Tab-separated table of C-alpha atoms in Angstrom:
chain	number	residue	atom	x	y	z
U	12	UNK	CA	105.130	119.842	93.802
U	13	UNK	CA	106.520	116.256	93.505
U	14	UNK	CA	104.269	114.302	94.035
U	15	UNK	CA	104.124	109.770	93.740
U	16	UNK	CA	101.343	108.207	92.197
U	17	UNK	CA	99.988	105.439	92.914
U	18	UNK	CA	98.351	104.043	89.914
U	19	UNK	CA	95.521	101.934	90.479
U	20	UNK	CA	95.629	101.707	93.974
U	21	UNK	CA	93.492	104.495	96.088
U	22	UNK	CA	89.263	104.572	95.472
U	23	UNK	CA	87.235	106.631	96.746
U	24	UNK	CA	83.070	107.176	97.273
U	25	UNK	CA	82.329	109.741	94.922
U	26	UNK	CA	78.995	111.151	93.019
U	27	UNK	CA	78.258	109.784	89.792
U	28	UNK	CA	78.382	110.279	86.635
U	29	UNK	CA	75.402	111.016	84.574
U	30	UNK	CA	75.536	109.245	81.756
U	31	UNK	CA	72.899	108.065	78.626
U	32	UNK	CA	73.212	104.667	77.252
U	33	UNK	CA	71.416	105.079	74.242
U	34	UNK	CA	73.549	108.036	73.757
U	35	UNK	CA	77.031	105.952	73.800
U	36	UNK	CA	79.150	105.102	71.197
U	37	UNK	CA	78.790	101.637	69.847
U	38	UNK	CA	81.892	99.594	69.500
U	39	UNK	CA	82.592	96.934	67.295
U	40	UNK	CA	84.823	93.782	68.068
U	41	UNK	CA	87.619	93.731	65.312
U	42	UNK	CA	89.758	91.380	66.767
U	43	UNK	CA	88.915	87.267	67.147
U	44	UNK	CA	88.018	87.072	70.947
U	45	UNK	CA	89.770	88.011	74.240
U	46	UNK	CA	93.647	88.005	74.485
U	47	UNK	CA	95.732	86.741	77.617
U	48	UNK	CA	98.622	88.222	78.399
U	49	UNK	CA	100.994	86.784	80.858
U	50	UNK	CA	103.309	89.966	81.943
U	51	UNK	CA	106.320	89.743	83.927
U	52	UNK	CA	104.105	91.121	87.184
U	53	UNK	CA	100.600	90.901	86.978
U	54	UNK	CA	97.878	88.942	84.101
U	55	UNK	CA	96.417	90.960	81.467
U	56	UNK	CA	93.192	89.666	79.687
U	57	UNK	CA	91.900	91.948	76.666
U	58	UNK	CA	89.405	92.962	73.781
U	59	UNK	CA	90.072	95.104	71.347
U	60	UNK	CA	86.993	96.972	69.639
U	61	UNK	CA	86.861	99.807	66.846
U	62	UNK	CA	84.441	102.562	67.305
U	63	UNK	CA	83.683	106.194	65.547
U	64	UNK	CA	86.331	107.582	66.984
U	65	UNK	CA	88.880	104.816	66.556
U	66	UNK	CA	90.483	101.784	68.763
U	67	UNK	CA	89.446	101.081	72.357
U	68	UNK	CA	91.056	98.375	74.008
U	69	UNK	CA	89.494	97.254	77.062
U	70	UNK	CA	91.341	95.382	79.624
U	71	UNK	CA	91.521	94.149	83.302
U	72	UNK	CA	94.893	93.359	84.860
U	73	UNK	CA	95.345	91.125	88.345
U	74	UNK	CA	97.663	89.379	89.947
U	75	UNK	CA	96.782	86.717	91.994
U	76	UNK	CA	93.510	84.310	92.762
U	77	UNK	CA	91.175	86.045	95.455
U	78	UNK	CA	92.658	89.558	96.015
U	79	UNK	CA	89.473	91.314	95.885
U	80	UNK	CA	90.400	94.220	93.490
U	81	UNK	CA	91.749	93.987	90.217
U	82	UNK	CA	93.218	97.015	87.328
U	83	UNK	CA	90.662	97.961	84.810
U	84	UNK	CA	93.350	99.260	81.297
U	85	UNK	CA	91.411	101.072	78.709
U	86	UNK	CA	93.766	102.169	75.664
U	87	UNK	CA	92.035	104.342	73.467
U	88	UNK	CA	92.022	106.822	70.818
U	89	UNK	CA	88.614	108.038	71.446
U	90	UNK	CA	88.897	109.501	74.899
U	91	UNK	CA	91.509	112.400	74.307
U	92	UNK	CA	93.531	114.133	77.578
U	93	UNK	CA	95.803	116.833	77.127
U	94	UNK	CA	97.706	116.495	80.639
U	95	UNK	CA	97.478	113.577	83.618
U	96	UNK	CA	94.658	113.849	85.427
U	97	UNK	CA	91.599	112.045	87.904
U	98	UNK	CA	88.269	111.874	86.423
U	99	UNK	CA	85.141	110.159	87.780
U	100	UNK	CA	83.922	106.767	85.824
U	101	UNK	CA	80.750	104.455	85.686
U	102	UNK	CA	80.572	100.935	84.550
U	103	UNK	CA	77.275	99.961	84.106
U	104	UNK	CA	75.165	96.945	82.166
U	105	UNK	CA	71.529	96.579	80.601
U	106	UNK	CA	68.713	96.215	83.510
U	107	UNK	CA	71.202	98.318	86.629
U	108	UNK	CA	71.674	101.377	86.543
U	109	UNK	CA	75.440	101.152	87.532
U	110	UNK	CA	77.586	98.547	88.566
U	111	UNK	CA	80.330	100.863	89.921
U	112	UNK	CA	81.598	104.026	90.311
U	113	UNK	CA	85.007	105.633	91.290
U	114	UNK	CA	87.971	107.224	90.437
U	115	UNK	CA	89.853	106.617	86.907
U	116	UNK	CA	93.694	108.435	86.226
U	117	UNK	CA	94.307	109.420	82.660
U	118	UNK	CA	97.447	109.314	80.749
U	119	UNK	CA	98.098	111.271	77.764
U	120	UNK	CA	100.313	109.506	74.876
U	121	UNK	CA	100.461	112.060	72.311
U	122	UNK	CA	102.885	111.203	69.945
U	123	UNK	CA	100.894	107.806	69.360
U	124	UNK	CA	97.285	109.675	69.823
U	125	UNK	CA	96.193	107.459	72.641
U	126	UNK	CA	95.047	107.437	76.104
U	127	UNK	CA	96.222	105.296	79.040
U	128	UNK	CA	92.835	104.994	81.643
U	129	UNK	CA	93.975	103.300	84.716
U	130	UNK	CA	91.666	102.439	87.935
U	131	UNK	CA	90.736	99.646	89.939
U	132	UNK	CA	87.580	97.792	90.567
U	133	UNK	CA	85.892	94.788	92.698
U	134	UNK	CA	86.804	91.417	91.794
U	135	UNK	CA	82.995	90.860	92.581
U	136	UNK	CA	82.490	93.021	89.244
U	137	UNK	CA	83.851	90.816	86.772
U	138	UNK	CA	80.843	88.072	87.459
U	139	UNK	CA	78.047	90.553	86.264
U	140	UNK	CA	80.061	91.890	83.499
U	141	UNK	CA	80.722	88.630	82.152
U	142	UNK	CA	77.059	87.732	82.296
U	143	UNK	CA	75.773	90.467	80.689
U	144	UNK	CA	75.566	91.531	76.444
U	145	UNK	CA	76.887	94.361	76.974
U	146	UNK	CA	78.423	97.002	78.747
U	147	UNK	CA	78.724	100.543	78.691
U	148	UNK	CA	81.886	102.581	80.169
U	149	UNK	CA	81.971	106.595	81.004
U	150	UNK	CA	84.389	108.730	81.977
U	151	UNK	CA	83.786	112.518	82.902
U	152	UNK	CA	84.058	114.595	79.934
U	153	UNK	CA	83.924	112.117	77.295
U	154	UNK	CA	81.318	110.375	75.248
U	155	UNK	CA	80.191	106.754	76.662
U	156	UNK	CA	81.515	103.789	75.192
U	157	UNK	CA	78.921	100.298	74.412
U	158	UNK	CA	81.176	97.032	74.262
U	159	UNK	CA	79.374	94.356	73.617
U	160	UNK	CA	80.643	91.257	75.769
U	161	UNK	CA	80.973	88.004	74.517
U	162	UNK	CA	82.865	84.528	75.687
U	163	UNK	CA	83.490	86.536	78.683
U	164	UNK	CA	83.095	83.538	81.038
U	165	UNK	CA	85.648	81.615	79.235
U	166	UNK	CA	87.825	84.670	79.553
U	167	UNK	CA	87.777	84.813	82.723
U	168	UNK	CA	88.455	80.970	83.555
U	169	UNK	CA	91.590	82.129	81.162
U	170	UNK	CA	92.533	85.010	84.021
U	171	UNK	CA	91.902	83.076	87.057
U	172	UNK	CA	95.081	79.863	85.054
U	173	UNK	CA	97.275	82.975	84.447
U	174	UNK	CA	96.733	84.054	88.372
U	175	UNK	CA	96.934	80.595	89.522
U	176	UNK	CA	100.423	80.251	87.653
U	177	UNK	CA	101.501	84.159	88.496
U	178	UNK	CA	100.692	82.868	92.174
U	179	UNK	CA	103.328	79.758	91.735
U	180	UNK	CA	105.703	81.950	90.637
U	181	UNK	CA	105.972	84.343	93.887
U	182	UNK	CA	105.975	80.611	96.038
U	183	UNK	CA	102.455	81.139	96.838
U	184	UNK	CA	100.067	78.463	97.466
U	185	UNK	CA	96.918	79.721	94.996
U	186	UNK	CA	94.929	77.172	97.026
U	187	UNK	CA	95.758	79.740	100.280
U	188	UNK	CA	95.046	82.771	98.099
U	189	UNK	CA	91.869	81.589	96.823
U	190	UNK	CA	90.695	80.287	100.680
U	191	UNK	CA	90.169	84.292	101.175
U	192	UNK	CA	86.499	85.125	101.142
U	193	UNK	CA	86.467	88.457	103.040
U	194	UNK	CA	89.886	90.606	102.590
U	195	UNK	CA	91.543	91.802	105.553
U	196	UNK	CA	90.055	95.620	105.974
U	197	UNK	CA	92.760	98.331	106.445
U	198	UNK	CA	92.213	101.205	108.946
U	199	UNK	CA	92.749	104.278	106.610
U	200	UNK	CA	92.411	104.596	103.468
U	201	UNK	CA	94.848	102.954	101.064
U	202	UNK	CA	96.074	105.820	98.801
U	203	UNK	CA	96.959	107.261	102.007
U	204	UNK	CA	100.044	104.628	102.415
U	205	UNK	CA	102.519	106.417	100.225
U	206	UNK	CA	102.572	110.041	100.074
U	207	UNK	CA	104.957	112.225	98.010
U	208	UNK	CA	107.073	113.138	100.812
U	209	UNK	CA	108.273	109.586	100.575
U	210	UNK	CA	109.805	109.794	96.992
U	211	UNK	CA	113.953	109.278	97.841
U	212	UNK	CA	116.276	112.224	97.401
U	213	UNK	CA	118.283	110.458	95.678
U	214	UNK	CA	116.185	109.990	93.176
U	215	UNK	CA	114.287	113.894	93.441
U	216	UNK	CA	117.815	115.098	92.841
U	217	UNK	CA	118.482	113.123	90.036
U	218	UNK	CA	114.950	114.075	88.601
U	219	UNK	CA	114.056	110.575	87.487
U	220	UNK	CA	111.186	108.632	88.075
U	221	UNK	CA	109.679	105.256	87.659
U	222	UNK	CA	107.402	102.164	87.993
U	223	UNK	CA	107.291	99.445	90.615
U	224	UNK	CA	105.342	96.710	91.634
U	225	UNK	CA	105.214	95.398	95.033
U	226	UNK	CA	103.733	92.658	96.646
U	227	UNK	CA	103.199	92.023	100.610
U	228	UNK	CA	101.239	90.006	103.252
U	229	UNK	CA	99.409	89.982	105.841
U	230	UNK	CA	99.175	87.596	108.543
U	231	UNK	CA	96.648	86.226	111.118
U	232	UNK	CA	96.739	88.945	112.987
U	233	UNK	CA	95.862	91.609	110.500
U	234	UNK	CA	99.095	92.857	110.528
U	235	UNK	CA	101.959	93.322	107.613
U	236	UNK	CA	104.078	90.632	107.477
U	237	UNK	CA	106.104	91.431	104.494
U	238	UNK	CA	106.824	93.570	101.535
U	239	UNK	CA	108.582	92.944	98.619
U	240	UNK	CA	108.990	93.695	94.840
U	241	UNK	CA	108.034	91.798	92.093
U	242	UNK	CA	108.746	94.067	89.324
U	243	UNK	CA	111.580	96.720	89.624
U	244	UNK	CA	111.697	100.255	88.555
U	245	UNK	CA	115.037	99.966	87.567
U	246	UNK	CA	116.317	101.786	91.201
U	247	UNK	CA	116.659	100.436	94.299
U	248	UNK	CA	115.881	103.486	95.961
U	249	UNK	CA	112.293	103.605	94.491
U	250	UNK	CA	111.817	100.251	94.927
U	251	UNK	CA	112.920	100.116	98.411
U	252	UNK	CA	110.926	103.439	99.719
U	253	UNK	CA	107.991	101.588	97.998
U	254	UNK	CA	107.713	98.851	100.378
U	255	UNK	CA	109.311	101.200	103.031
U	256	UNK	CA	106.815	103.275	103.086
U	257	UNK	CA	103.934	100.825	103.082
U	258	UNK	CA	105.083	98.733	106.107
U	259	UNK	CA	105.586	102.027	107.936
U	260	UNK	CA	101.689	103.206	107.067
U	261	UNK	CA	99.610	100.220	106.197
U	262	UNK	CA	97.554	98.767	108.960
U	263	UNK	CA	94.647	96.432	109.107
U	264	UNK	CA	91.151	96.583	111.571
U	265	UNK	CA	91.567	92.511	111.156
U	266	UNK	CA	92.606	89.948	109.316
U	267	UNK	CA	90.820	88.287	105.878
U	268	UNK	CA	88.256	85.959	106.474
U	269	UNK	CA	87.614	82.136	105.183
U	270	UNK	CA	84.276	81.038	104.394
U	271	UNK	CA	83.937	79.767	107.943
U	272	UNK	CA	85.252	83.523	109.451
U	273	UNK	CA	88.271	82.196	110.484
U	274	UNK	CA	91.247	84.365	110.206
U	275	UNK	CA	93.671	83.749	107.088
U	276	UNK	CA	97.002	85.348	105.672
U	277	UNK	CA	96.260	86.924	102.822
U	278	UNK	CA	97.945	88.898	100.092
U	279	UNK	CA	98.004	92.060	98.196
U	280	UNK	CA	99.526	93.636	95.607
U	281	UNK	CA	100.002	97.408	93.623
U	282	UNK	CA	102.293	99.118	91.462
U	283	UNK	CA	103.479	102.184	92.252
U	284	UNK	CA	104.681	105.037	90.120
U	285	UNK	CA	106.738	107.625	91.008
U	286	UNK	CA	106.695	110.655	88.829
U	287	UNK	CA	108.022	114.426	88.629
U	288	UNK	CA	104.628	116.351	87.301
């Protein structure tokens, strides 16, 4: 069946995982501190640790200041997968039992032994983590990972330049982006805004795929003002039944929220991949 993906993009409520702590593997920092990466659509900040099983890179990606959920990018060689696939996750820290839970997708690089995790968290999860020693990641079927988390606040003030810049870049005022306390609430859920029946047959026929990211807004009203993309897949016709499909889907209960409750325009943005399983 074909099928798009939308990488980091949909969440869901789902049970957790059981997980030990004391049984997790302990990483080890074996690189000088956090790097930030400023990619062509979105900010990457970074750690790379060594553990028993070899390299984990752990990594959250974001785009501009105040959209309320940001990419978690693990890169490891620890976690093996032999095909795609969704697997439930837990990020947790010393003294809660679990600071999130949701949906992870992994991606299987065999030829360089390593594993792509994507998903996508709360903003509001970043404040904890960076507070705390440590923390411990888990994904379904594989052994726990224990980073230990240092400098993290720093890091972080790092992100939130590289968003503030990303934001000038796109003509947005970060000011505006950052006056969004509450984000605007959309009726269904958001996975649900592309489906595979909107890959193009151009590109089904031609049996190629790709990645693109897209950025839109919505206005006062809680209602999509615009779509467009930021990074392209390299076709038109991806990128253009990308936003396509999202203004024809995407709707909004209301508008964000300022600190006051006023209404605000506000911002969002994904990438979306369109594959041929």
């Amino acid at each position: 069946m074909i099928r798009a993906v939308i990488a980091a993009m949909s969440w869901l409520v789902v049970a957790a995982v059981a997980t030990d702590d004391a049984g997790a593997q302990q990483a080890i920092p074996n690189s000088p501190g956090w790097q930030m990466a400023y990619e062509a659509d979105m900010c990457v900040l970074s750690r790379a640790y060594a553990t028993k099983s070899g390299e984990f890179v752990f990594g959250i990606r974001s785009t501009l200041p105040g959209v309320d959920m940001v990419g978690l990018q693990i890169v490891t060689e620890g976690m093996t997968s032999r095909k795609r696939e969704r697997q439930l996750a837990t990020i947790s820290v010393p003294g809660q039992d679990q600071l999130w839970q949701g949906e992870v997708t992994l991606w299987p690089a065999p030829k360089l032994k390593q594993t792509l995790i994507l998903g996508s968290v709360p903003r509001t999860l970043l404040t904890p983590i960076a507070a705390a020693q440590e923390v411990t990641i888990a994904v379904a079927g594989q052994e726990p990972v224990t980073l230990p988390i240092s400098a993290a606040k720093q890091a972080l003030k790092a992100l939130e330049a590289c968003e503030a810049d990303f934001a000038k870049t796109l003509g947005i005022d970060a000011a505006q982006s950052m006056n969004v306390k509450t984000p605007a609430e959309p009726a269904k859920t958001v996975g649900d805004w592309i489906r595979f029946e909107d890959y193009p047959k151009s590109a089904l026929q031609a049996g190629v795929g790709g990645t693109v990211s897209i950025l839109w807004e919505v206005d006062k009203q809680g209602k999509i003002a615009s779509c467009r993309t930021i990074k392209t897949s390299g076709r038109e016709d991806l990128d253009k039944a990308a936003c396509d499909a999202l203004m024809k889907r995407a709707r909004f209960n209301r508008p964000a929220l300022d600190a006051a409750g006023n209404p605000v325009a506000s911002y969002g943005t994904r990438q979306v991949v369109w594959a041929i399983p």
